[in-house]
Amino acid sequence: MSDFLNGLTLEKDIVNSLKNNKVINLTRPYLEFGIRKYKEKNNIQDKDIFTYVGSCLYIHLENGDIIGFETNNVKDSILVWFAYKDGIQQGSNEDMEKIPYDHSKYGNRERWTGLINEHIHSIKVFTRKTPEGIKSFVDSNEKAILLESTNCSLLLPYGGSFEYRTVMPILKLEEAPDGYFDGMQVIEL
């Protein structure tokens, strides 16, 4: 993704879309080569591939919006964008093959049942500001995003020590490693 994308704290339209529409699907880009290479380096079960492989997630909403989340090492943040707005594609790379959360081989349907067909009622961004980041971009150092429905939480952390080496796993709040949030500030949106 390009460096001109913003962190979630600067994207009020995306926050509103996430809060005002039910989540109908979660997907990640599907790259068979990447999955195969990841499995060679990690002793990971197939059903955990969706959770751990990749640095990008798409949240599909009932109104036709698809929100993209991706890590960015220039801003040292998770950046967001409308991949689709009101069902209309917004970027040229958004039509690549995707793997859904409930993929028969690489997904885990039960893991995200509490989020699908639910509204997100709480959005929190966790930041760990650095002097360099503040000088460069106002939305730098947005290190984790927490989305909560009534029955489920979805945590998108950028970096950290997880069960498998990864850039941006898709976890539940209770799966965050001990101390992950130490030194972070919370911004509620």
mmCIF file of C-alpha atoms in Angstrom:
data_model
loop_
_atom_site.group_PDB
_atom_site.id
_atom_site.type_symbol
_atom_site.label_atom_id
_atom_site.label_comp_id
_atom_site.label_asym_id
_atom_site.label_seq_id
_atom_site.Cartn_x
_atom_site.Cartn_y
_atom_site.Cartn_z
ATOM 1 C CA MET A 1 0.000 0.000 0.000
ATOM 2 C CA SER A 2 1.053 3.564 -0.554
ATOM 3 C CA ASP A 3 2.359 5.763 2.198
ATOM 4 C CA PHE A 4 -0.399 8.351 1.688
ATOM 5 C CA LEU A 5 -3.002 6.157 3.416
ATOM 6 C CA ASN A 6 -4.076 7.202 6.886
ATOM 7 C CA GLY A 7 -4.347 5.609 10.276
ATOM 8 C CA LEU A 8 -7.837 4.947 11.602
ATOM 9 C CA THR A 9 -7.733 7.990 13.913
ATOM 10 C CA LEU A 10 -7.865 10.245 10.813
ATOM 11 C CA GLU A 11 -10.597 8.332 8.974
ATOM 12 C CA LYS A 12 -13.958 9.315 10.491
ATOM 13 C CA ASP A 13 -15.914 8.024 7.453
ATOM 14 C CA ILE A 14 -14.376 4.583 7.914
ATOM 15 C CA VAL A 15 -15.064 4.617 11.663
ATOM 16 C CA ASN A 16 -18.699 5.549 10.980
ATOM 17 C CA SER A 17 -19.060 2.828 8.355
ATOM 18 C CA LEU A 18 -17.624 0.224 10.728
ATOM 19 C CA LYS A 19 -19.991 1.259 13.529
ATOM 20 C CA ASN A 20 -23.144 1.698 11.432
ATOM 21 C CA ASN A 21 -23.082 -1.554 9.448
ATOM 22 C CA LYS A 22 -22.969 -5.219 10.305
ATOM 23 C CA VAL A 23 -19.807 -7.171 9.512
ATOM 24 C CA ILE A 24 -20.626 -9.835 6.918
ATOM 25 C CA ASN A 25 -17.178 -11.243 6.105
ATOM 26 C CA LEU A 26 -13.465 -11.071 6.904
ATOM 27 C CA THR A 27 -10.938 -11.812 4.161
ATOM 28 C CA ARG A 28 -7.214 -11.718 3.520
ATOM 29 C CA PRO A 29 -5.315 -11.716 0.239
ATOM 30 C CA TYR A 30 -4.821 -15.296 -0.933
ATOM 31 C CA LEU A 31 -1.330 -16.084 -2.143
ATOM 32 C CA GLU A 32 -0.682 -19.830 -2.316
ATOM 33 C CA PHE A 33 3.081 -19.268 -2.620
ATOM 34 C CA GLY A 34 3.103 -17.107 0.531
ATOM 35 C CA ILE A 35 1.098 -19.677 2.469
ATOM 36 C CA ARG A 36 3.394 -22.486 1.360
ATOM 37 C CA LYS A 37 6.554 -20.523 2.329
ATOM 38 C CA TYR A 38 5.049 -19.559 5.702
ATOM 39 C CA LYS A 39 4.176 -23.176 6.462
ATOM 40 C CA GLU A 40 7.750 -24.214 5.608
ATOM 41 C CA LYS A 41 9.122 -21.796 8.211
ATOM 42 C CA ASN A 42 6.491 -22.355 10.922
ATOM 43 C CA ASN A 43 4.906 -25.456 12.351
ATOM 44 C CA ILE A 44 1.383 -24.083 11.882
ATOM 45 C CA GLN A 45 -1.906 -25.898 11.466
ATOM 46 C CA ASP A 46 -3.865 -25.184 8.297
ATOM 47 C CA LYS A 47 -6.841 -23.800 10.286
ATOM 48 C CA ASP A 48 -4.559 -21.081 11.750
ATOM 49 C CA ILE A 49 -3.351 -19.743 8.379
ATOM 50 C CA PHE A 50 -6.097 -17.073 8.168
ATOM 51 C CA THR A 51 -5.218 -15.876 11.671
ATOM 52 C CA TYR A 52 -1.462 -15.548 11.223
ATOM 53 C CA VAL A 53 -0.456 -15.214 7.563
ATOM 54 C CA GLY A 54 -0.339 -11.715 6.143
ATOM 55 C CA SER A 55 -0.190 -8.030 6.859
ATOM 56 C CA CYS A 56 -3.571 -7.120 5.352
ATOM 57 C CA LEU A 57 -7.206 -7.706 6.360
ATOM 58 C CA TYR A 58 -10.466 -6.746 4.662
ATOM 59 C CA ILE A 59 -13.644 -6.256 6.666
ATOM 60 C CA HIS A 60 -16.764 -6.573 4.493
ATOM 61 C CA LEU A 61 -19.838 -4.633 5.644
ATOM 62 C CA GLU A 62 -23.514 -5.096 4.847
ATOM 63 C CA ASN A 63 -23.774 -1.790 2.930
ATOM 64 C CA GLY A 64 -21.173 -2.877 0.329
ATOM 65 C CA ASP A 65 -18.201 -1.147 1.962
ATOM 66 C CA ILE A 66 -15.020 -3.151 2.308
ATOM 67 C CA ILE A 67 -12.457 -1.658 4.666
ATOM 68 C CA GLY A 68 -8.789 -2.554 4.188
ATOM 69 C CA PHE A 69 -6.281 -2.653 7.056
ATOM 70 C CA GLU A 70 -2.564 -3.044 6.387
ATOM 71 C CA THR A 71 0.702 -2.538 8.216
ATOM 72 C CA ASN A 72 3.037 0.191 7.031
ATOM 73 C CA ASN A 73 6.633 0.448 8.194
ATOM 74 C CA VAL A 74 7.075 4.083 7.080
ATOM 75 C CA LYS A 75 4.420 5.297 9.521
ATOM 76 C CA ASP A 76 5.014 2.311 11.826
ATOM 77 C CA SER A 77 1.236 1.935 11.894
ATOM 78 C CA ILE A 78 -1.767 0.060 10.674
ATOM 79 C CA LEU A 79 -3.293 2.064 7.827
ATOM 80 C CA VAL A 80 -6.888 1.887 6.550
ATOM 81 C CA TRP A 81 -8.788 2.624 3.341
ATOM 82 C CA PHE A 82 -12.037 1.962 1.548
ATOM 83 C CA ALA A 83 -11.306 -0.920 -0.818
ATOM 84 C CA TYR A 84 -14.965 -0.629 -1.850
ATOM 85 C CA LYS A 85 -17.273 2.245 -0.950
ATOM 86 C CA ASP A 86 -21.012 1.592 -1.320
ATOM 87 C CA GLY A 87 -20.119 -1.456 -3.413
ATOM 88 C CA ILE A 88 -17.879 0.491 -5.833
ATOM 89 C CA GLN A 89 -14.218 -0.515 -6.098
ATOM 90 C CA GLN A 90 -11.889 2.270 -4.986
ATOM 91 C CA GLY A 91 -8.461 0.905 -5.902
ATOM 92 C CA SER A 92 -6.882 -1.078 -8.684
ATOM 93 C CA ASN A 93 -5.470 -3.866 -6.491
ATOM 94 C CA GLU A 94 -8.689 -4.733 -4.687
ATOM 95 C CA ASP A 95 -9.856 -7.499 -7.026
ATOM 96 C CA MET A 96 -7.129 -10.021 -6.111
ATOM 97 C CA GLU A 97 -8.226 -13.426 -4.838
ATOM 98 C CA LYS A 98 -9.050 -13.448 -1.132
ATOM 99 C CA ILE A 99 -9.355 -16.128 1.512
ATOM 100 C CA PRO A 100 -12.373 -15.826 3.866
ATOM 101 C CA TYR A 101 -12.334 -16.345 7.637
ATOM 102 C CA ASP A 102 -14.389 -19.520 7.194
ATOM 103 C CA HIS A 103 -12.268 -21.064 4.417
ATOM 104 C CA SER A 104 -12.695 -24.844 4.513
ATOM 105 C CA LYS A 105 -8.948 -25.503 4.827
ATOM 106 C CA TYR A 106 -7.237 -22.330 6.057
ATOM 107 C CA GLY A 107 -9.978 -20.672 8.111
ATOM 108 C CA ASN A 108 -11.728 -21.167 11.426
ATOM 109 C CA ARG A 109 -15.435 -20.323 11.246
ATOM 110 C CA GLU A 110 -16.097 -20.802 14.972
ATOM 111 C CA ARG A 111 -13.377 -18.331 15.929
ATOM 112 C CA TRP A 112 -15.231 -15.347 14.394
ATOM 113 C CA THR A 113 -18.889 -16.380 14.648
ATOM 114 C CA GLY A 114 -19.517 -13.728 17.329
ATOM 115 C CA LEU A 115 -18.418 -10.938 14.957
ATOM 116 C CA ILE A 116 -20.173 -11.965 11.745
ATOM 117 C CA ASN A 117 -23.617 -10.390 11.253
ATOM 118 C CA GLU A 118 -22.977 -8.119 14.235
ATOM 119 C CA HIS A 119 -22.405 -4.382 14.652
ATOM 120 C CA ILE A 120 -19.103 -3.108 15.983
ATOM 121 C CA HIS A 121 -19.963 -0.994 19.005
ATOM 122 C CA SER A 122 -16.464 -0.090 20.198
ATOM 123 C CA ILE A 123 -13.305 0.889 18.326
ATOM 124 C CA LYS A 124 -10.017 1.567 20.098
ATOM 125 C CA VAL A 125 -6.647 2.466 18.628
ATOM 126 C CA PHE A 126 -3.538 1.762 20.693
ATOM 127 C CA THR A 127 -0.583 4.047 20.061
ATOM 128 C CA ARG A 128 3.002 4.111 21.218
ATOM 129 C CA LYS A 129 4.178 7.542 20.142
ATOM 130 C CA THR A 130 7.821 8.178 19.440
ATOM 131 C CA PRO A 131 9.388 11.605 18.946
ATOM 132 C CA GLU A 132 10.420 10.635 15.402
ATOM 133 C CA GLY A 133 6.937 9.391 14.541
ATOM 134 C CA ILE A 134 5.207 12.519 15.850
ATOM 135 C CA LYS A 135 7.481 14.703 13.709
ATOM 136 C CA SER A 136 6.826 12.659 10.587
ATOM 137 C CA PHE A 137 3.084 11.884 10.633
ATOM 138 C CA VAL A 138 0.270 12.763 13.009
ATOM 139 C CA ASP A 139 -1.107 9.238 12.564
ATOM 140 C CA SER A 140 2.184 7.386 13.064
ATOM 141 C CA ASN A 141 2.663 4.650 15.646
ATOM 142 C CA GLU A 142 -0.933 3.348 15.624
ATOM 143 C CA LYS A 143 0.211 -0.089 16.794
ATOM 144 C CA ALA A 144 -3.065 -1.964 17.328
ATOM 145 C CA ILE A 145 -6.758 -1.667 16.543
ATOM 146 C CA LEU A 146 -9.459 -3.298 18.667
ATOM 147 C CA LEU A 147 -12.948 -3.767 17.235
ATOM 148 C CA GLU A 148 -15.632 -5.102 19.581
ATOM 149 C CA SER A 149 -19.124 -6.406 18.977
ATOM 150 C CA THR A 150 -21.426 -7.603 21.736
ATOM 151 C CA ASN A 151 -20.143 -11.176 21.408
ATOM 152 C CA CYS A 152 -16.589 -10.924 20.076
ATOM 153 C CA SER A 153 -13.437 -8.840 19.899
ATOM 154 C CA LEU A 154 -11.069 -8.544 16.951
ATOM 155 C CA LEU A 155 -7.572 -7.295 17.666
ATOM 156 C CA LEU A 156 -5.233 -6.259 14.853
ATOM 157 C CA PRO A 157 -1.782 -5.860 16.411
ATOM 158 C CA TYR A 158 1.224 -4.665 14.441
ATOM 159 C CA GLY A 159 4.293 -6.462 15.638
ATOM 160 C CA GLY A 160 4.874 -8.213 18.920
ATOM 161 C CA SER A 161 5.520 -11.727 20.171
ATOM 162 C CA PHE A 162 2.770 -14.080 19.100
ATOM 163 C CA GLU A 163 2.345 -17.837 18.830
ATOM 164 C CA TYR A 164 3.828 -17.654 15.321
ATOM 165 C CA ARG A 165 6.152 -15.071 13.781
ATOM 166 C CA THR A 166 3.895 -12.680 11.898
ATOM 167 C CA VAL A 167 3.372 -9.027 10.982
ATOM 168 C CA MET A 168 -0.349 -8.618 11.724
ATOM 169 C CA PRO A 169 -2.244 -11.532 13.214
ATOM 170 C CA ILE A 170 -5.986 -11.424 13.711
ATOM 171 C CA LEU A 171 -6.591 -12.191 17.374
ATOM 172 C CA LYS A 172 -9.187 -11.894 20.088
ATOM 173 C CA LEU A 173 -8.366 -9.417 22.865
ATOM 174 C CA GLU A 174 -7.743 -12.175 25.390
ATOM 175 C CA GLU A 175 -5.056 -13.655 23.085
ATOM 176 C CA ALA A 176 -2.817 -10.582 23.284
ATOM 177 C CA PRO A 177 0.509 -11.549 24.838
ATOM 178 C CA ASP A 178 1.207 -10.403 28.386
ATOM 179 C CA GLY A 179 2.653 -6.904 28.362
ATOM 180 C CA TYR A 180 1.698 -6.200 24.729
ATOM 181 C CA PHE A 181 -0.178 -2.997 25.658
ATOM 182 C CA ASP A 182 2.422 -1.754 28.171
ATOM 183 C CA GLY A 183 3.365 1.851 27.421
ATOM 184 C CA MET A 184 0.565 2.359 24.899
ATOM 185 C CA GLN A 185 -2.079 5.046 24.951
ATOM 186 C CA VAL A 186 -5.671 4.252 24.004
ATOM 187 C CA ILE A 187 -7.761 6.403 21.678
ATOM 188 C CA GLU A 188 -11.475 5.565 21.657
ATOM 189 C CA LEU A 189 -13.233 6.357 18.397
#
